[in-house]
PDB file of C-alpha atoms in Angstrom:
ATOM      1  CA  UNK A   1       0.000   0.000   0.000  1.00 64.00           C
ATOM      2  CA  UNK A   2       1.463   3.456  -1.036  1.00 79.00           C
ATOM      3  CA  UNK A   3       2.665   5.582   1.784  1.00 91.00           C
ATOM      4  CA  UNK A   4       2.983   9.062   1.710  1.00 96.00           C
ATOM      5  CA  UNK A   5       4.614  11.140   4.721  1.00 97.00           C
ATOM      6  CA  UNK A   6       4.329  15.033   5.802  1.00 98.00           C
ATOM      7  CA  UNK A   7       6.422  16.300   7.962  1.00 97.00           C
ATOM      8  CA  UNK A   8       6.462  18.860   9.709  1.00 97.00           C
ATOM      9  CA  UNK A   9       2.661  17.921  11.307  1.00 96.00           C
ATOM     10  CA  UNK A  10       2.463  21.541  12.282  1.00 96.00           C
ATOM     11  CA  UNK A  11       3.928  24.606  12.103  1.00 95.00           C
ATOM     12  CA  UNK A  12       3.592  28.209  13.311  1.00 97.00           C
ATOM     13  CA  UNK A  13       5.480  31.124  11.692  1.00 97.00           C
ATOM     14  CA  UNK A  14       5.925  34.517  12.067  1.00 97.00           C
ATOM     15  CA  UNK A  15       4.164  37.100   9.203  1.00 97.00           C
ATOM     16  CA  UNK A  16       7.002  37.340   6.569  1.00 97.00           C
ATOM     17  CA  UNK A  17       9.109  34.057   7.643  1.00 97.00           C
ATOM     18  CA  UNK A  18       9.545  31.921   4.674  1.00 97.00           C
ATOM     19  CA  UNK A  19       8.940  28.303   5.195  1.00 96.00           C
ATOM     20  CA  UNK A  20       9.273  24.707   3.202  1.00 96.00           C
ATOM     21  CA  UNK A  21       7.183  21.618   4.202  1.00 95.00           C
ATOM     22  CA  UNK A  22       8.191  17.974   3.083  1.00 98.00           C
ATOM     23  CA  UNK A  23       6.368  15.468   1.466  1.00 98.00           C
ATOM     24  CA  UNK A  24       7.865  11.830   1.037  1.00 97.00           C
ATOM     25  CA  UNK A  25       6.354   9.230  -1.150  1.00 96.00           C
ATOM     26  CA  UNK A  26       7.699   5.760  -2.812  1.00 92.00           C
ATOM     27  CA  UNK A  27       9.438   6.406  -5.879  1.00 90.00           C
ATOM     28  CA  UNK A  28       8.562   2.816  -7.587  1.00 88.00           C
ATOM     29  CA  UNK A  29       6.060   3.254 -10.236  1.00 88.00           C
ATOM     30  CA  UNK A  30       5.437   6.597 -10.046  1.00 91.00           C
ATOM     31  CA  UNK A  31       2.945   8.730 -11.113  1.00 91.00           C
ATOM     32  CA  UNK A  32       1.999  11.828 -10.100  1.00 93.00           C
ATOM     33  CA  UNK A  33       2.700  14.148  -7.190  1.00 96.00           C
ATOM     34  CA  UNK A  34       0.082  17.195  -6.018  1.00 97.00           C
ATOM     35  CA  UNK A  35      -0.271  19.671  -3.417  1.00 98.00           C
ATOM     36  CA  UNK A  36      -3.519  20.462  -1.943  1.00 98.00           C
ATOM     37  CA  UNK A  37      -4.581  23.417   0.400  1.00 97.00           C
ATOM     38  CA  UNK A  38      -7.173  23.102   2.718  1.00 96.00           C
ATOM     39  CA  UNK A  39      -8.418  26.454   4.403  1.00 95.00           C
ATOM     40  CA  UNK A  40     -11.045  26.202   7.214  1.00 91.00           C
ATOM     41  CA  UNK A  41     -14.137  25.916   6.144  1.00 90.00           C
ATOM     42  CA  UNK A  42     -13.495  25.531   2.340  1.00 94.00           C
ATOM     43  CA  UNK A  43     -12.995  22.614   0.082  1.00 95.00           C
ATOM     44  CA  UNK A  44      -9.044  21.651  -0.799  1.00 96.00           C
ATOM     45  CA  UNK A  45      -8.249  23.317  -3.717  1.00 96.00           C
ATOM     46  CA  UNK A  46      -5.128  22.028  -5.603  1.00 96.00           C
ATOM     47  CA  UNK A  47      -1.948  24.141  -5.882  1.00 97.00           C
ATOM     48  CA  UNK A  48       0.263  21.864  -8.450  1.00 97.00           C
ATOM     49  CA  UNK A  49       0.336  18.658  -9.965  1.00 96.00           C
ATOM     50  CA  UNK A  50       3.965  16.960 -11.237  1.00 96.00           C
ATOM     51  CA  UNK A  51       4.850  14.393 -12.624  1.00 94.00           C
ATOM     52  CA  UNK A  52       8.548  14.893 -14.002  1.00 94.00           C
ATOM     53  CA  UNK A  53      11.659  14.589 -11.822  1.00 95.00           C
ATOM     54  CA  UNK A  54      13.206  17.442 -11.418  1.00 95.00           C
ATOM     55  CA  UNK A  55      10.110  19.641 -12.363  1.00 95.00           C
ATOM     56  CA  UNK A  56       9.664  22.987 -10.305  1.00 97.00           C
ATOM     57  CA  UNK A  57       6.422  24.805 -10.043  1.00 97.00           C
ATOM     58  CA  UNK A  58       5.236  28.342  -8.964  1.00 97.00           C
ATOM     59  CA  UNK A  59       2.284  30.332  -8.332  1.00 96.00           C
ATOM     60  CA  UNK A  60       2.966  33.908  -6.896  1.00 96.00           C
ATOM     61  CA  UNK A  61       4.535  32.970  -3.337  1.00 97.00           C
ATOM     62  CA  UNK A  62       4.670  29.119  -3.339  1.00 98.00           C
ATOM     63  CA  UNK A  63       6.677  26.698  -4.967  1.00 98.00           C
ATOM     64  CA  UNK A  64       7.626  23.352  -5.022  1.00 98.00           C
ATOM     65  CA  UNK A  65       9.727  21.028  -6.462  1.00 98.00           C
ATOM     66  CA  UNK A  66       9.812  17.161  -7.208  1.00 98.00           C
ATOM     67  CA  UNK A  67      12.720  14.176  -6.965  1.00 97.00           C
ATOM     68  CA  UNK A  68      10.862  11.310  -7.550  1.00 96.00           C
ATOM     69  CA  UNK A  69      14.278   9.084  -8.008  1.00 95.00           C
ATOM     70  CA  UNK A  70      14.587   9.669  -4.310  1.00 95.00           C
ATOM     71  CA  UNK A  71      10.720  10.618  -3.534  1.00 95.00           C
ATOM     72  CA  UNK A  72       9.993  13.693  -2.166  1.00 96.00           C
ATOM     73  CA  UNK A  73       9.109  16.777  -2.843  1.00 98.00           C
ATOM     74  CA  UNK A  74       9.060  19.827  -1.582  1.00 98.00           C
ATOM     75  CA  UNK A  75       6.408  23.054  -0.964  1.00 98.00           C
ATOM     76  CA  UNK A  76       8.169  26.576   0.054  1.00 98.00           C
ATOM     77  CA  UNK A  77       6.101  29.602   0.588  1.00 98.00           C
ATOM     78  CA  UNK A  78       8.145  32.702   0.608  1.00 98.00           C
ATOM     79  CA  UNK A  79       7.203  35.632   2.788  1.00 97.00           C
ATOM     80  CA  UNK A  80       4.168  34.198   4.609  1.00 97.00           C
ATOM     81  CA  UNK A  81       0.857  35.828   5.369  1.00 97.00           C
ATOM     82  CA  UNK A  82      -1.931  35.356   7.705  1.00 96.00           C
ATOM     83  CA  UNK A  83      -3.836  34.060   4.686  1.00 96.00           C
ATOM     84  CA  UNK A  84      -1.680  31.317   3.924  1.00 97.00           C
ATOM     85  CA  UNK A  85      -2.663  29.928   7.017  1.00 97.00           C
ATOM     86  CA  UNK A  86      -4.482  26.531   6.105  1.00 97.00           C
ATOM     87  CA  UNK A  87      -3.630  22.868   5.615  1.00 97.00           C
ATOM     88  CA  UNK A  88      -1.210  21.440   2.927  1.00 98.00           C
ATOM     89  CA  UNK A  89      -2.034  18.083   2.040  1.00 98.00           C
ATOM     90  CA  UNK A  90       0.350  15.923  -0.034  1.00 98.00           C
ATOM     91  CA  UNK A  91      -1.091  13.360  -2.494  1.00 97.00           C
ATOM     92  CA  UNK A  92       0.648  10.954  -4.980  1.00 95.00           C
ATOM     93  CA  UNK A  93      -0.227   7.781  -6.954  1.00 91.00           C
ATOM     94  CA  UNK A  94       1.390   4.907  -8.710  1.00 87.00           C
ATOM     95  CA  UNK A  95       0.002   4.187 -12.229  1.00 79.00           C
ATOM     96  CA  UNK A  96      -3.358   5.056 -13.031  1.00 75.00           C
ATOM     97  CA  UNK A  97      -4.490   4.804  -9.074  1.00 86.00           C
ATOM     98  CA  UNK A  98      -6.669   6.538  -7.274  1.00 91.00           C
ATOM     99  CA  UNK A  99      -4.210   9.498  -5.120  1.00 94.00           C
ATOM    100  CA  UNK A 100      -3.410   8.721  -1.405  1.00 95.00           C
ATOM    101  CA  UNK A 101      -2.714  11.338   0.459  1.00 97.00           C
ATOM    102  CA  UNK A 102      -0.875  12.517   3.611  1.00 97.00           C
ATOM    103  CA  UNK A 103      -1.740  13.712   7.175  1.00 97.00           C
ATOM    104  CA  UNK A 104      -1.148  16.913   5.939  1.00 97.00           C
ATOM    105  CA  UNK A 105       1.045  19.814   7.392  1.00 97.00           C
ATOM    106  CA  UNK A 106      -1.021  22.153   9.263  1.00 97.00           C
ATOM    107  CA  UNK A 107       0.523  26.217   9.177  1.00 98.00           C
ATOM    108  CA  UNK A 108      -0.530  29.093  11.166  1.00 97.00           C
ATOM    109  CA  UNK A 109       1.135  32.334  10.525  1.00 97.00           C
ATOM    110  CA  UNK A 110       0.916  35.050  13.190  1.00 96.00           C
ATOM    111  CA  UNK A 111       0.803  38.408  12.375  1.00 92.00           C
TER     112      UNK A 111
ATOM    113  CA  UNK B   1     -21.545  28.474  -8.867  1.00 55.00           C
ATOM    114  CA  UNK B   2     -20.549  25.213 -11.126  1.00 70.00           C
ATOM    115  CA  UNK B   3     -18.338  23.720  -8.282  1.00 93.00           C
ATOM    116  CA  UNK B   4     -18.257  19.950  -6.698  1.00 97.00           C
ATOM    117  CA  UNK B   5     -21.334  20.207  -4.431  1.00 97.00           C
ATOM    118  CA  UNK B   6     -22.367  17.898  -1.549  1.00 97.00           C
ATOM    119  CA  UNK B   7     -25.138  17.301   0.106  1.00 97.00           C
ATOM    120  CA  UNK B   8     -25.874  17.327   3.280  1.00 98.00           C
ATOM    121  CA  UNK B   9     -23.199  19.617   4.738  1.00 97.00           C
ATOM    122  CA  UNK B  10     -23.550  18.349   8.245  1.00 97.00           C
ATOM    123  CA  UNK B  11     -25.430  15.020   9.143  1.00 98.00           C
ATOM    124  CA  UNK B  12     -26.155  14.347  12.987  1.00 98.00           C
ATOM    125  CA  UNK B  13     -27.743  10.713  13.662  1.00 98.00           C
ATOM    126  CA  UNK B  14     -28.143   7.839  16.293  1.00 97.00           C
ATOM    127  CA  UNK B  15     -26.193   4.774  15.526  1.00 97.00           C
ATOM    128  CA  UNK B  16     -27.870   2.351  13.673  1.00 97.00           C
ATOM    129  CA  UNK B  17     -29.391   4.816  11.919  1.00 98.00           C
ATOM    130  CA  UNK B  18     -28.702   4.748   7.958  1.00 98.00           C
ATOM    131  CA  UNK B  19     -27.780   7.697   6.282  1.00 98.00           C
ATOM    132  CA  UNK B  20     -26.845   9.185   2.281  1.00 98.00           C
ATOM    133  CA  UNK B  21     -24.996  11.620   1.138  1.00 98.00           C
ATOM    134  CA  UNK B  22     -25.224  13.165  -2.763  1.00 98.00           C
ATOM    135  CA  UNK B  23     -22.127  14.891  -4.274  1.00 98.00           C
ATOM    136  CA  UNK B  24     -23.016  16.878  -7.669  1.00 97.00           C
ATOM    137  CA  UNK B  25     -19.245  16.511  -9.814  1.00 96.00           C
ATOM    138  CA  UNK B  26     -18.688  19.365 -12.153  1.00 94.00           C
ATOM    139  CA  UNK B  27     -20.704  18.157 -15.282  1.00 91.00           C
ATOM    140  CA  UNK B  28     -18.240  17.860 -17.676  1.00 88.00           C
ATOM    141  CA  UNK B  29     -15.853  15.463 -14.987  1.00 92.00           C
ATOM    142  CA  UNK B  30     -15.945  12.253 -15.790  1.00 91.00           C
ATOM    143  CA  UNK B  31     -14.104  10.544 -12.544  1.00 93.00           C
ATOM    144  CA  UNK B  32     -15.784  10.998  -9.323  1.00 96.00           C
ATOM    145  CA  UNK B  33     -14.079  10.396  -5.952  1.00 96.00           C
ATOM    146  CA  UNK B  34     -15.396   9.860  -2.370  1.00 97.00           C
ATOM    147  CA  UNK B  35     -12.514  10.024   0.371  1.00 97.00           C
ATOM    148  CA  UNK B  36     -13.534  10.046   4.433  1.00 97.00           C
ATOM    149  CA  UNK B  37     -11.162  12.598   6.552  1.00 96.00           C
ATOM    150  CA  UNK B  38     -10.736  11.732  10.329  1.00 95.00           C
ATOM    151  CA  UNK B  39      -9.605  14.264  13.155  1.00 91.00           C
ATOM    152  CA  UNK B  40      -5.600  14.273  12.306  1.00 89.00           C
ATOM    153  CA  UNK B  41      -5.738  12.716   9.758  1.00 93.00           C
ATOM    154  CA  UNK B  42      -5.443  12.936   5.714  1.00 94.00           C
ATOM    155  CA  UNK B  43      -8.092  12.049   3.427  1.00 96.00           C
ATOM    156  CA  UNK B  44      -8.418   8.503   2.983  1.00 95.00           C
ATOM    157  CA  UNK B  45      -9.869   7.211  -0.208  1.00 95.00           C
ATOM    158  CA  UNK B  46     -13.024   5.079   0.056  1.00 95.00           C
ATOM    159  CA  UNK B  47     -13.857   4.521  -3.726  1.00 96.00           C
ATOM    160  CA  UNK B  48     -14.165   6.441  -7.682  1.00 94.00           C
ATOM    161  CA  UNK B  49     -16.304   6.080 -10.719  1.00 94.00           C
ATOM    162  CA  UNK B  50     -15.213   6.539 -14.724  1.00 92.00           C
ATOM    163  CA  UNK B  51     -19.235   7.334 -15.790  1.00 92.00           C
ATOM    164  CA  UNK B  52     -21.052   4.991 -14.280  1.00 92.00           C
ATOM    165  CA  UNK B  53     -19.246   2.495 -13.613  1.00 92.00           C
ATOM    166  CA  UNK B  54     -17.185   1.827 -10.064  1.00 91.00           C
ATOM    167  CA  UNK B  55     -13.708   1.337 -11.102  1.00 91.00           C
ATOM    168  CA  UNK B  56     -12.196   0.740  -6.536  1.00 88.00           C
ATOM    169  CA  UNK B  57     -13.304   0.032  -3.267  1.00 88.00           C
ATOM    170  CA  UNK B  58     -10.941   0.492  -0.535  1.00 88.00           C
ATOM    171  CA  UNK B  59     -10.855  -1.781   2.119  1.00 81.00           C
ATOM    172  CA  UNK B  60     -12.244   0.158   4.350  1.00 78.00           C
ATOM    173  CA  UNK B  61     -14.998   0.453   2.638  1.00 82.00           C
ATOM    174  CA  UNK B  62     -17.331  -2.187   4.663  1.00 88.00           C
ATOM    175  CA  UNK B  63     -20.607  -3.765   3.389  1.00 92.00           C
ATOM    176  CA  UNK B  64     -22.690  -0.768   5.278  1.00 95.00           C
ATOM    177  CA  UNK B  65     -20.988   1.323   2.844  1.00 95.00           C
ATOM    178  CA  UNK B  66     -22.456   1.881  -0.547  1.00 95.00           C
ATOM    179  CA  UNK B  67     -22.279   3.991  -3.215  1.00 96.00           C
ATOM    180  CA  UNK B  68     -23.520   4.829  -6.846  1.00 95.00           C
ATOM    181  CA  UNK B  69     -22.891   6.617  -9.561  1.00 96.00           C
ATOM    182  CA  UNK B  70     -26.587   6.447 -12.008  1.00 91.00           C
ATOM    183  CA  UNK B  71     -25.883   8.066 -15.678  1.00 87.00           C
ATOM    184  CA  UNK B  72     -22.482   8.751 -14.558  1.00 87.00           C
ATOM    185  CA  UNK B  73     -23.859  12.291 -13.212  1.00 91.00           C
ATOM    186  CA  UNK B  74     -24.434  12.615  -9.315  1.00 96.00           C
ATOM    187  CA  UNK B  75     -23.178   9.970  -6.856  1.00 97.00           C
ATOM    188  CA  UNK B  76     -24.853   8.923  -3.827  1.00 98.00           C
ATOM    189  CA  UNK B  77     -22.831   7.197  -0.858  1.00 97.00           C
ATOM    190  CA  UNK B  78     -25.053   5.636   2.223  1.00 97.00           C
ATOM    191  CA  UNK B  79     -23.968   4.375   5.430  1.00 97.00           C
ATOM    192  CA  UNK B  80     -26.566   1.877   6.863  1.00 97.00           C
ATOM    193  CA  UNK B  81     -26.386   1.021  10.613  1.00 97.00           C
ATOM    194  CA  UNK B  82     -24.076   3.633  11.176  1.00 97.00           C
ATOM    195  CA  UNK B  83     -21.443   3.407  13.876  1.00 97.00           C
ATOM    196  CA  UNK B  84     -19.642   5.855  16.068  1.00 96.00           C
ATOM    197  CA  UNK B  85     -16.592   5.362  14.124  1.00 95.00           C
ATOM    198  CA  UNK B  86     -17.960   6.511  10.989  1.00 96.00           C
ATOM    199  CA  UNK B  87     -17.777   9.850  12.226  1.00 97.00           C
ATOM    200  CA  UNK B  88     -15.823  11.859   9.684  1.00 97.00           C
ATOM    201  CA  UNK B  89     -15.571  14.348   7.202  1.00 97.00           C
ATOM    202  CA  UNK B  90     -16.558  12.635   3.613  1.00 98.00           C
ATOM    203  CA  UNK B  91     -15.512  14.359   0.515  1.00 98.00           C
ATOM    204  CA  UNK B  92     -16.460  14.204  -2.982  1.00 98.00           C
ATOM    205  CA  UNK B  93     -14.043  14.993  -5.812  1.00 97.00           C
ATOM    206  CA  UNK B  94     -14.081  15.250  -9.621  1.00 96.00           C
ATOM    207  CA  UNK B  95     -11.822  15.484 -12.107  1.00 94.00           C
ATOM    208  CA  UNK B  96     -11.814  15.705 -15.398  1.00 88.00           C
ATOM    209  CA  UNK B  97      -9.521  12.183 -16.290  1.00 74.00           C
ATOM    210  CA  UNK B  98      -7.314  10.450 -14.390  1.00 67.00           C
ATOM    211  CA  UNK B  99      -4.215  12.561 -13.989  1.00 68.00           C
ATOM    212  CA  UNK B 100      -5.947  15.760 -13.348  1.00 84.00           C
ATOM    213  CA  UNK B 101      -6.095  17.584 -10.408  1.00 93.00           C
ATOM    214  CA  UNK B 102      -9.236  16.740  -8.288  1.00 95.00           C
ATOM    215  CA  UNK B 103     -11.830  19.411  -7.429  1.00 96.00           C
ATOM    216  CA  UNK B 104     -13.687  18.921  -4.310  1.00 97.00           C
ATOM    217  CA  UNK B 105     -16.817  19.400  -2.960  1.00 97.00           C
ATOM    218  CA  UNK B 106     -16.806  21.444   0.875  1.00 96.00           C
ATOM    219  CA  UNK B 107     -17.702  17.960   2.568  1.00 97.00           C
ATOM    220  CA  UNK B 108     -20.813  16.566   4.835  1.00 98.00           C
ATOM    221  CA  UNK B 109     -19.558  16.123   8.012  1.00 97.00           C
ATOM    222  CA  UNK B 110     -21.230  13.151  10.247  1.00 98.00           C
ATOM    223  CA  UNK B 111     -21.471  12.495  13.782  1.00 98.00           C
ATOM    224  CA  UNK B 112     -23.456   9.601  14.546  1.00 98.00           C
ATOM    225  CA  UNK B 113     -24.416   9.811  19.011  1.00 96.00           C
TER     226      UNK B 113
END
């Protein structure tokens, strides 16, 4: 059964930190790699999907990037803001399969 | 609004009670997704549909769990004699083929007393 890891669990920053969460996933039979974010209250909307090692993604603040030789990727949000303040879930699946996600990594960011 | 929406949003019931939920995909989606979310946990994926038909179960998908997907439009999932551990969050996602990202519904939350 695919298992995909989040670390940290939680996390509290300061307004304007920047800050990277992990995600860690089996690398055999790869297929595809997203990030969710899940704001109170709301449905998770996606942030990126990958699928090629190496591949780097960004939209305004956040990034990530992929290694899926070594599986894991990684999410950075650069100068945070309370609004960024939500769960990031992790997701991957090998072949055509159904994603499984992660616990998630939960951030607060104080102002 | 031409979202993922699911209905009820909150469902509070007795155990033993049966209950069903309805998720509306985004029309054009052809994969539909029902996952269950637990305090501290991540979503967990309970079953999908290509159309009509059910493609996976997970296992923890027991036999008081069913679901459907009619005309390969809306998708119904029911719990029947529900128990205190099917308490949870269950979402409904869509997407428009496999490798897409999913778009989900805001959830119907149970808590069965």
């Amino acid at each position: 059964i695919l298992n995909v890891e989040q670390s940290p669990q939680s996390l509290h920053v300061q307004e304007g930190d920047s800050t990277n969460f992990t995600c860690s996933f089996p690398s055999s039979n790869f297929y595809a790699l997203h990030w969710y974010r899940w704001e109170t209250a709301k449905s998770p909307e996606a942030l990126f999907v990958m699928t090629l090692n190496g591949d780097e993604k960004k939209k305004g603040r956040i990034s990530a990037t992929l290694n899926t030789k070594e599986g894991y990727s990684y999410l950075y949000i650069k100068g945070s803001q309370p609004e960024d303040s939500a769960t990031y879930l992790c997701a991957s699946n090998s072949g055509n399969t159904p994603l499984v996600f992660g616990k998630g990594t939960r951030l607060s960011v104080i102002a | 609004d031409t979202g993922v929406s699911q209905d009820p949003r909150h469902k509070i019931t007795k155990r033993g009670q049966n209950v069903t939920f309805r998720c509306d995909p985004i029309s054009e989606h052809n994969r539909l997704y029902w996952y269950r979310q637990t305090l501290g946990q991540g979503p967990e994926f309970l079953t999908y549909f290509q159309n009509e038909a059910q493609l996976e179960k997970s296992r923890l998908l027991s036999d008081r769990f069913s679901a459907e997907r009619p005309k390969g439009s809306f998708s119904t999932l029911e719990i029947q004699r529900t128990e205190q551990g099917d308490s949870a969050m269950y979402l409904c996602a869509s997407s428009f083929k496999g490798d897409g990202e999913l778009f989900f519904g805001e959830g119907s939350r149970l808590t069965v007393l």
